[in-house]
Short mmCIF file of C-alpha atoms in Angstrom, two decimals:
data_model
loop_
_atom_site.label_atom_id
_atom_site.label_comp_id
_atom_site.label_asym_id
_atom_site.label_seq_id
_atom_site.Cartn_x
_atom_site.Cartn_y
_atom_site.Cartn_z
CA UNK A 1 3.80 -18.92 -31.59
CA UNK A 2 4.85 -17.64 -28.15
CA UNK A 3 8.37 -16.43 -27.72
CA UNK A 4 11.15 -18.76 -25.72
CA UNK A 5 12.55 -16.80 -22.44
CA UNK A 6 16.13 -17.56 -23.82
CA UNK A 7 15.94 -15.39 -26.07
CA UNK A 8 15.72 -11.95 -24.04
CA UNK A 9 18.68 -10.44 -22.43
CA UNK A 10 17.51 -7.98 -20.33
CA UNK A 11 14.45 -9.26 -18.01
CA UNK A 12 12.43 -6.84 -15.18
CA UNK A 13 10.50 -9.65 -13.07
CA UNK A 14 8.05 -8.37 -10.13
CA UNK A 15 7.17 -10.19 -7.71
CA UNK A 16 3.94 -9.72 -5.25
CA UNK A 17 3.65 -9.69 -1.13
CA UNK A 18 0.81 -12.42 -1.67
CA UNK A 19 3.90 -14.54 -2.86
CA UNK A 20 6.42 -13.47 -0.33
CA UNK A 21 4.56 -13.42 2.55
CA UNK A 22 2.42 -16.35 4.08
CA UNK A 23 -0.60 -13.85 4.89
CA UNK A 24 -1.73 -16.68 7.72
CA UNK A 25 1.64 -16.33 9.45
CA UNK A 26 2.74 -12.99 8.31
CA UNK A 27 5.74 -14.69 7.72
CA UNK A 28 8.29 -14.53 4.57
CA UNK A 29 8.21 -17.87 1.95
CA UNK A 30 11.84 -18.57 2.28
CA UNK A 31 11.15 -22.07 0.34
CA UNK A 32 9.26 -20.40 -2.66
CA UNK A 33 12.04 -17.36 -2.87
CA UNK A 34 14.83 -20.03 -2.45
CA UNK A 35 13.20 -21.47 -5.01
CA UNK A 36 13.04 -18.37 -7.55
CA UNK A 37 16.93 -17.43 -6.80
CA UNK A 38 17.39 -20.47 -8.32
CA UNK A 39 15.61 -19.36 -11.14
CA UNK A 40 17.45 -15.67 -11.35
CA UNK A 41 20.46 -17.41 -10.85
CA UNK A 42 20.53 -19.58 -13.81
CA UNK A 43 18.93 -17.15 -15.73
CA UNK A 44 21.97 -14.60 -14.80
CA UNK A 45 24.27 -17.46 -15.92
CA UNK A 46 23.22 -17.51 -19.06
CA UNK A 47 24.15 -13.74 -19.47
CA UNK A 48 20.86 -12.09 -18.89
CA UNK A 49 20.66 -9.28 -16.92
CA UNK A 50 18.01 -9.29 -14.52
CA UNK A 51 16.23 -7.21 -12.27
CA UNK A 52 13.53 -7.91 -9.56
CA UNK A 53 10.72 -5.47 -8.43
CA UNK A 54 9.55 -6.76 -5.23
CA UNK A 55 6.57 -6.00 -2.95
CA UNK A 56 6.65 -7.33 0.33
CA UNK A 57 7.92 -4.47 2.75
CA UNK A 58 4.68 -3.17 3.79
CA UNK A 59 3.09 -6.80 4.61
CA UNK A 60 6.29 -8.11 6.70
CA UNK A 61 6.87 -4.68 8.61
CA UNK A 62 3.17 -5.24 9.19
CA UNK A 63 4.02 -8.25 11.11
CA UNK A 64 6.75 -7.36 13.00
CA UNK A 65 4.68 -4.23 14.17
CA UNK A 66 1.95 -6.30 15.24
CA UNK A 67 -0.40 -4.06 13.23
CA UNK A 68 -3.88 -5.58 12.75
CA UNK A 69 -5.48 -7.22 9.42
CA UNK A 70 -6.92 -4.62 7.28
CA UNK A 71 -6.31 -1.13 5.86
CA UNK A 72 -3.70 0.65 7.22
CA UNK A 73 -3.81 4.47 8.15
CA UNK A 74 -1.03 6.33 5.92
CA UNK A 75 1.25 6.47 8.72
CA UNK A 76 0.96 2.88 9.80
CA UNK A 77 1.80 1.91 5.99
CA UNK A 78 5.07 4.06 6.31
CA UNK A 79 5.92 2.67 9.81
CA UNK A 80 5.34 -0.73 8.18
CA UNK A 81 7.37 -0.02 5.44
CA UNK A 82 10.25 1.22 7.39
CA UNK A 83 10.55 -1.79 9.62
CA UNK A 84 9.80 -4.22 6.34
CA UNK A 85 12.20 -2.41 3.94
CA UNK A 86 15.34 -3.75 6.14
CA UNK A 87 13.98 -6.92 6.43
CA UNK A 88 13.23 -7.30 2.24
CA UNK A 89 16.37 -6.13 1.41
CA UNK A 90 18.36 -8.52 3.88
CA UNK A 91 16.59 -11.26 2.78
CA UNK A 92 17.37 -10.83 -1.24
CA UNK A 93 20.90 -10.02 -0.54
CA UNK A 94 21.07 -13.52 1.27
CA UNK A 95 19.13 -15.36 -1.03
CA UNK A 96 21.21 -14.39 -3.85
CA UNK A 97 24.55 -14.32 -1.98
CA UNK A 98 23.40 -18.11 -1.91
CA UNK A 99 24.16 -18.04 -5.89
CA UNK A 100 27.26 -15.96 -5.98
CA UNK A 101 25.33 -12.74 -7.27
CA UNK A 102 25.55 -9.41 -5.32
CA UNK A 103 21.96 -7.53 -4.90
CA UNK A 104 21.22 -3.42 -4.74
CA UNK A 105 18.45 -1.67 -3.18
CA UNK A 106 16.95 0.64 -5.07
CA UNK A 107 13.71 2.50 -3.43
CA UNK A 108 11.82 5.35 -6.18
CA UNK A 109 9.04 7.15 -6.24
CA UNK A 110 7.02 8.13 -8.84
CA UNK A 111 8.62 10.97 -9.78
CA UNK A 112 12.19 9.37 -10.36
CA UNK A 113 10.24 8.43 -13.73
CA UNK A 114 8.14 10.70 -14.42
CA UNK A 115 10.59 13.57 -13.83
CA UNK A 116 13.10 14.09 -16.88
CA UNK A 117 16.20 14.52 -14.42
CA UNK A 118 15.36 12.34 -11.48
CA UNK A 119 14.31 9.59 -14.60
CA UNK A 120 18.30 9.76 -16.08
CA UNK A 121 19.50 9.33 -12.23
CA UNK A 122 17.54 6.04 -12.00
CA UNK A 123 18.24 4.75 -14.93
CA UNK A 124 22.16 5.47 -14.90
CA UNK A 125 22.23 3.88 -11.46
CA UNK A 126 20.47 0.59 -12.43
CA UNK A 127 21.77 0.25 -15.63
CA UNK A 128 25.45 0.71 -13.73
CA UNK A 129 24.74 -2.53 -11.03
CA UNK A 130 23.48 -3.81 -13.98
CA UNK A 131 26.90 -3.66 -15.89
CA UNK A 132 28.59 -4.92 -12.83
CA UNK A 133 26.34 -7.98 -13.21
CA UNK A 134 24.93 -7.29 -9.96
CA UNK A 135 20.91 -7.42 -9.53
CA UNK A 136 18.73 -4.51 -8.54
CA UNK A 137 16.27 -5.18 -6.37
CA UNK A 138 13.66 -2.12 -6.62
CA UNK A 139 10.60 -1.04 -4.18
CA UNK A 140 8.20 1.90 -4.26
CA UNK A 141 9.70 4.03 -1.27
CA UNK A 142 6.37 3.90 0.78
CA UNK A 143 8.25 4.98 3.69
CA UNK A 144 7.96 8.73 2.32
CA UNK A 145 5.40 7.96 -1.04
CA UNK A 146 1.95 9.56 -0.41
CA UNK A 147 -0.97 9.05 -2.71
CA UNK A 148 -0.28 11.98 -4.39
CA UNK A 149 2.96 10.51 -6.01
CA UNK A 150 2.63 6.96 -5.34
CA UNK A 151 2.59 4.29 -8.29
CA UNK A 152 -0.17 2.24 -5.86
CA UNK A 153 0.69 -0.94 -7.30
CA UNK A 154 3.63 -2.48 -8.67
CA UNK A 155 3.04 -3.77 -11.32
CA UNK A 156 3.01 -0.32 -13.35
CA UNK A 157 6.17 0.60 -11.28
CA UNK A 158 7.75 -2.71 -12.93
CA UNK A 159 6.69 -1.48 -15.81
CA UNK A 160 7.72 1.92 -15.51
CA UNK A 161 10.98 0.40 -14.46
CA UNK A 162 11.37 -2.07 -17.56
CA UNK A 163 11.25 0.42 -20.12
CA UNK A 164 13.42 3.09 -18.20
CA UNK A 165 16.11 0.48 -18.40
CA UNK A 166 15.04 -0.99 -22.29
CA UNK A 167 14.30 -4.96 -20.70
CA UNK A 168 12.85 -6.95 -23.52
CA UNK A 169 10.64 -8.57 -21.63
CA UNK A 170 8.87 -8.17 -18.00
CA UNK A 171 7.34 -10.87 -15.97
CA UNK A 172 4.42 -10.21 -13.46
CA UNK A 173 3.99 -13.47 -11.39
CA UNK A 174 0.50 -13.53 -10.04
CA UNK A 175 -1.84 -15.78 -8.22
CA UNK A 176 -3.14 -17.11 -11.94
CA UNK A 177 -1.66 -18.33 -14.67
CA UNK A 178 -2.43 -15.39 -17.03
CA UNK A 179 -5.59 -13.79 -18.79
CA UNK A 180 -8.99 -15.48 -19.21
CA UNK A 181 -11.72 -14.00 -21.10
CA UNK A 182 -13.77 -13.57 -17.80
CA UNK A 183 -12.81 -14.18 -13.59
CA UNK A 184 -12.48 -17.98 -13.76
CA UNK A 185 -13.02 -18.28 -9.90
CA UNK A 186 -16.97 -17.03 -11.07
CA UNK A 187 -17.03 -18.04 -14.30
CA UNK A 188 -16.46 -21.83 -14.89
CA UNK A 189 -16.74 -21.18 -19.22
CA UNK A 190 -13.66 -18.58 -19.03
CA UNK A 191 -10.99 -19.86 -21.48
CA UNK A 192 -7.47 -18.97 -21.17
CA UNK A 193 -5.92 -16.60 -23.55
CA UNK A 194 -2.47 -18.04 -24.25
CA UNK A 195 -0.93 -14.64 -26.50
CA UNK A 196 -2.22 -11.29 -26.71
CA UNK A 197 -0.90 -9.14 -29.75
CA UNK A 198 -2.35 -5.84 -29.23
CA UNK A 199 -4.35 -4.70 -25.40
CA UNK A 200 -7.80 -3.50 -27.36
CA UNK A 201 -10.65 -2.44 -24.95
CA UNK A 202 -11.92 -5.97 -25.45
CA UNK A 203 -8.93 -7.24 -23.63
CA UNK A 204 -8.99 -4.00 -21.15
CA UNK A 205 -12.93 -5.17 -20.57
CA UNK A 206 -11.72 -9.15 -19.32
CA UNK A 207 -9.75 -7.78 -16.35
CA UNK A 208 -10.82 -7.85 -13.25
CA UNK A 209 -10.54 -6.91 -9.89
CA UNK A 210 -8.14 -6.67 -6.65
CA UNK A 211 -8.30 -10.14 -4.53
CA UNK A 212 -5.85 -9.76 -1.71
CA UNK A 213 -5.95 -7.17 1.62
CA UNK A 214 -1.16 -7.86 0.70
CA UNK A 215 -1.83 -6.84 -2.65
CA UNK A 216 -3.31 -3.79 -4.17
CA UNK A 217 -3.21 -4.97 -7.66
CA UNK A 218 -5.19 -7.24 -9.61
CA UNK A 219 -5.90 -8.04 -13.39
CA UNK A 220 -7.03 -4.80 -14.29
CA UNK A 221 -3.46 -3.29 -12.91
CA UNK A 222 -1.22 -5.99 -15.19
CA UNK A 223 -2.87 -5.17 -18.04
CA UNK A 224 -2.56 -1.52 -17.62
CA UNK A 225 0.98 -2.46 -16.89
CA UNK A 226 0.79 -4.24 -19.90
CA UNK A 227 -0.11 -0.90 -21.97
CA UNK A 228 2.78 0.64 -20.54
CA UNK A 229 5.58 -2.26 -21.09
CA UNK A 230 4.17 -2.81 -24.81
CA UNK A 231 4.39 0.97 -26.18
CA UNK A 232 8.14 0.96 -24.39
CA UNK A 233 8.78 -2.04 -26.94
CA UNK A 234 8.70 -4.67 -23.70
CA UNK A 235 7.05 -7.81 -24.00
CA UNK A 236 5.04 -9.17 -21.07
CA UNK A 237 4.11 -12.02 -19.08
CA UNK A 238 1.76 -12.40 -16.75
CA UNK A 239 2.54 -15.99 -14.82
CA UNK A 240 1.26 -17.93 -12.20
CA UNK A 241 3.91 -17.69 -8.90
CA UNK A 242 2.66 -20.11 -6.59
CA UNK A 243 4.65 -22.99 -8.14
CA UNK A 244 8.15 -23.53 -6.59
CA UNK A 245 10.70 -22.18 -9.60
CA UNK A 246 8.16 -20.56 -11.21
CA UNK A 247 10.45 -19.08 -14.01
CA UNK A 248 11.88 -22.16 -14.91
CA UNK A 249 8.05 -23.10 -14.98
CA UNK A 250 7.50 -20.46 -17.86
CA UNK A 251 10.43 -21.75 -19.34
CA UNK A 252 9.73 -25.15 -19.59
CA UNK A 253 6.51 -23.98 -21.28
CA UNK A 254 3.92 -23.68 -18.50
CA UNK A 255 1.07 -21.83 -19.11
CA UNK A 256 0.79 -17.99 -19.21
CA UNK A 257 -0.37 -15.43 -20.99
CA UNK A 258 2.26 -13.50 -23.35
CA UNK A 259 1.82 -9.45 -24.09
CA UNK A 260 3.41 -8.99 -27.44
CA UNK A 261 5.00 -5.81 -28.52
CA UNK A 262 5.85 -4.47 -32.37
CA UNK A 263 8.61 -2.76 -31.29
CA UNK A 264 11.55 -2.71 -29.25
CA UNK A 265 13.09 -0.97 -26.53
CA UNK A 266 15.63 1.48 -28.50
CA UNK A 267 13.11 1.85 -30.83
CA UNK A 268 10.70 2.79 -28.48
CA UNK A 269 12.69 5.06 -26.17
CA UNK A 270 13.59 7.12 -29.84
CA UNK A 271 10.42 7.25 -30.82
CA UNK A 272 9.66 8.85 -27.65
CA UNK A 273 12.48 11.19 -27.90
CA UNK A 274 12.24 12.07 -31.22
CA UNK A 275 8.48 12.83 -31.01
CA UNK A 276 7.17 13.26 -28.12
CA UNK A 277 9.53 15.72 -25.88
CA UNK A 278 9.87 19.30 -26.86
CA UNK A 279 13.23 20.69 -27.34
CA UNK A 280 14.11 23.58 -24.60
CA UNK A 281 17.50 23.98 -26.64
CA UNK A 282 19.94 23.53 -29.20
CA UNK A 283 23.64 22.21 -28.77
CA UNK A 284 25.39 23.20 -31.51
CA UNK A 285 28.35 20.54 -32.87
CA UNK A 286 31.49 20.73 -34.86
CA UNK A 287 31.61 18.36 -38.41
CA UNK A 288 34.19 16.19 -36.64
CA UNK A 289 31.42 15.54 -33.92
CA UNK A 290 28.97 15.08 -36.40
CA UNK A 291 30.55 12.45 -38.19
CA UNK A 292 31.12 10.50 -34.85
CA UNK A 293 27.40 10.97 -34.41
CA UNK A 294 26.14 9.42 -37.50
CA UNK A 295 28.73 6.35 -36.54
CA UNK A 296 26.68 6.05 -32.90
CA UNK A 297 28.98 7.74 -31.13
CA UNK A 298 27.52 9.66 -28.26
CA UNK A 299 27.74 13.26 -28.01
CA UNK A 300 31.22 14.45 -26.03
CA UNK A 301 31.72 18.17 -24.65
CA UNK A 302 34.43 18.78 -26.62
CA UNK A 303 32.23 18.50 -29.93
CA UNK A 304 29.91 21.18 -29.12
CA UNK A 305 30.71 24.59 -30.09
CA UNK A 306 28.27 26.79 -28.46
CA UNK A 307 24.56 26.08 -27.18
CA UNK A 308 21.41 28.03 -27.41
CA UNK A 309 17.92 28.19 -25.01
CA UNK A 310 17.73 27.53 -21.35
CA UNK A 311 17.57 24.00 -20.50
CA UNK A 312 17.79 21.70 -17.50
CA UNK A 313 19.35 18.32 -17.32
CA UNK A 314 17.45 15.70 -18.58
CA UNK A 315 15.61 17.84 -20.91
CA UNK A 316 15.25 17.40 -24.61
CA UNK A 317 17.55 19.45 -26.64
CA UNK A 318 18.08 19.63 -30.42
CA UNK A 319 21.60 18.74 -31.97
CA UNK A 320 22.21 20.43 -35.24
CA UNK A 321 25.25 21.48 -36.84
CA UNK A 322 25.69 24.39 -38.84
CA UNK A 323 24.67 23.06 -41.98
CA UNK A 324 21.48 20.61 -40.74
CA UNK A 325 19.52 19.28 -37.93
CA UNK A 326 21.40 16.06 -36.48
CA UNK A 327 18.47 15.24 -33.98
CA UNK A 328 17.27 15.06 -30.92
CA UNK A 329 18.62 14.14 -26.81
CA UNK A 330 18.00 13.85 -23.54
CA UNK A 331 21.13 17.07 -22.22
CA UNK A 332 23.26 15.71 -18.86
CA UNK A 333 23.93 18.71 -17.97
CA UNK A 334 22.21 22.18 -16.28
CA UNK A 335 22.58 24.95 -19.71
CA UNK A 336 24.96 26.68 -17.83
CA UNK A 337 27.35 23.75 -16.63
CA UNK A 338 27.10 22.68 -20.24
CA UNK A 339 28.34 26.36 -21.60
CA UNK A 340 31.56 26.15 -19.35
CA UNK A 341 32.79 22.84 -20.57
CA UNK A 342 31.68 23.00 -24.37
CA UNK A 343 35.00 22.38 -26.29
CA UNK A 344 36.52 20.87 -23.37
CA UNK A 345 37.59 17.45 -22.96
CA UNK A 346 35.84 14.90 -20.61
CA UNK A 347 38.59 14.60 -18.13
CA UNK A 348 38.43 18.64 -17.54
CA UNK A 349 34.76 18.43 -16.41
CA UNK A 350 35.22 17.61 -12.81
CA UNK A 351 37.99 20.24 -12.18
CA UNK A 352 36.06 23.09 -14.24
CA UNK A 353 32.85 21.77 -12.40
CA UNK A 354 33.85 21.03 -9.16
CA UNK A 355 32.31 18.10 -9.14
CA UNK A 356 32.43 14.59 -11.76
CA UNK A 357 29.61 14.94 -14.01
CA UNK A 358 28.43 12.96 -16.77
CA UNK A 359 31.40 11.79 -19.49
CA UNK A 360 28.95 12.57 -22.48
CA UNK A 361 26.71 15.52 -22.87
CA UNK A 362 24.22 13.56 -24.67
CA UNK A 363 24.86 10.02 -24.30
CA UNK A 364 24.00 7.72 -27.58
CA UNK A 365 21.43 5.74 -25.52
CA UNK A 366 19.30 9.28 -24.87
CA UNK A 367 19.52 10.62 -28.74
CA UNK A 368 17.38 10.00 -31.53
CA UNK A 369 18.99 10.82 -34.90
CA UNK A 370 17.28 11.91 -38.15
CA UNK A 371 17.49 10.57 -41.30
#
């Protein structure tokens, strides 16, 4: 049995140019994304938090340009993107503003995930609109992104995204209403595959191809998306977008094709910590600190007594006391910040700093404990 959408509290939902942008008129779908702030709005009502990953800039500073049909040079894509960027971004902001609910830009690149430090900025500043209750709105930053650190699609960034900020569940909308076991458009015997537990290569094999000069991803992109949101412990959708209110749509039960996932996002992310980063150093804790960890505290300055290794921020560290291993975290802070504030209290770290750093040197959310 599928899940219900009601039941996830943090949802990622990405959103294509074929859908935004009416490729005969080059123009935006201001019906269709009326339409879906309805959606996001009564989703957001109900307490979710919800972010959007939206394509589009490229394909509407395309237009304004005047740029021909077909593939763009490099250049012409970042030109493109420039123009389109201001006009995106406007138009969620006033789409939402429709509903009450404030929207933030938020433009990455490839390496604000893959990089450690550059991962914990991203991720502190979405997760921070997202306590506000605002919604992020995030776009590759193809203004500056070369193919050398580009994503290329986004429906991996979305799903790079959705487990950097532990969603439950992710939402591609896509010009079909999920996975068949072959193309349908070529193959009238394909049969619709409501719920897929676990992306084998026979599921890996039924993808296909690209389909639209606005879009560089097709089926074979969602499902490696799919790979990605699954071992992050996020489940994912892949539904059809055409429809006006297309979430409600999936709500309501319309058809799609669920990615299940055995796990969850904070067990995933500790998983990941505890096993799959090494450790560049050890912070060394007090037993009152200790204690406070095993409780879920998160790990303050003043609890560590001295540190060991040369580290950077965002890299793994290991927390022991004196007697045992605690665990494992991601560090906030540059090994030699951290030595001049260990034993300190949080309130001293901007005036021993010079700047206002991180409250926590480990923060709970970035720390796998053992048992």
């Amino acid at each position: 049995m599928s899940p219900q959408l009601s039941q996830f509290r943090r949802v990622v939902l990405k959103v294509g140019s074929a859908l935004l942008v009416d490729r005969a008129r080059g123009r935006l779908n201001h019906a269709w994304l009326a339409a879906l702030a309805e959606d996001i709005a009564d989703l957001h009502a109900q307490g979710a938090d919800v972010l959007v990953v939206s394509s589009g800039a490229i394909a509407m500073g395309r237009t304004v340009l005047g740029l021909p049909s077909g593939p763009l040079r490099l250049e012409e894509s970042q030109a493109a993107a420039a123009v389109g960027q201001i006009a995106l971004a406007r138009t969620w902001s006033e789409v939402l503003a429709h509903h009450g609910i404030t929207a933030g830009q938020i433009l990455v690149t490839l390496s604000d995930t893959e990089q450690r430090r550059r991962y914990l900025n991203a991720r502190a500043t979405t997760l921070k609109l997202l306590e506000m209750r605002a919604v992020p709105v995030i776009n590759e930053n193809d203004t500056v992104a070369t193919s050398e650190i580009r994503y290329g699609d986004n429906d991996r960034l979305a799903a790079r995204v959705a487990t950097m900020i532990g969603a439950d569940l992710l939402v591609l909308f896509s010009d079909i209403d999920g996975l068949y076991t072959a193309p349908p458009a070529s193959d009238p015997n394909a049969e619709h595959i409501p719920v897929v537990e676990r992306i084998t290569p026979a599921i890996e094999a039924m993808a296909g191809g690209a389909a639209s000069e606005l879009s560089r991803g097709g089926m074979r992109t969602k499902i490696e998306a799919g790979k990605i949101a699954t071992s992050g412990g996020t489940h994912m959708i892949i539904a059809d977008g055409r429809t006006k209110n297309p979430l409600k749509r999936v709500a309501e039960g319309g058809r799609c094709t669920w990615f299940l996932t055995p796990s969850n996002p904070a067990t995933a992310r500790k998983t990941w910590i505890a096993g799959a980063l090494e450790p560049r150093g050890t912070l060394i804790v007090d037993e009152g600190a200790a204690r406070a960890l095993q409780s879920g505290a998160s790990l303050l300055p003043v609890g560590v007594r001295r540190i060991e290794g040369s580290f950077h921020r965002g890299d793994a560290v290991t927390i022991r006391s004196e007697a045992r291993v605690l665990g494992r975290g991601l560090v906030a802070y540059d090994a030699e910040d951290a030595a001049r504030i260990i034993g300190r209290p949080s309130r001293e770290i901007e005036g021993i700093l010079g700047y206002p750093g991180r409250t926590e040197m480990v923060h709970r959310d970035d720390m796998a404990l053992s048992d």
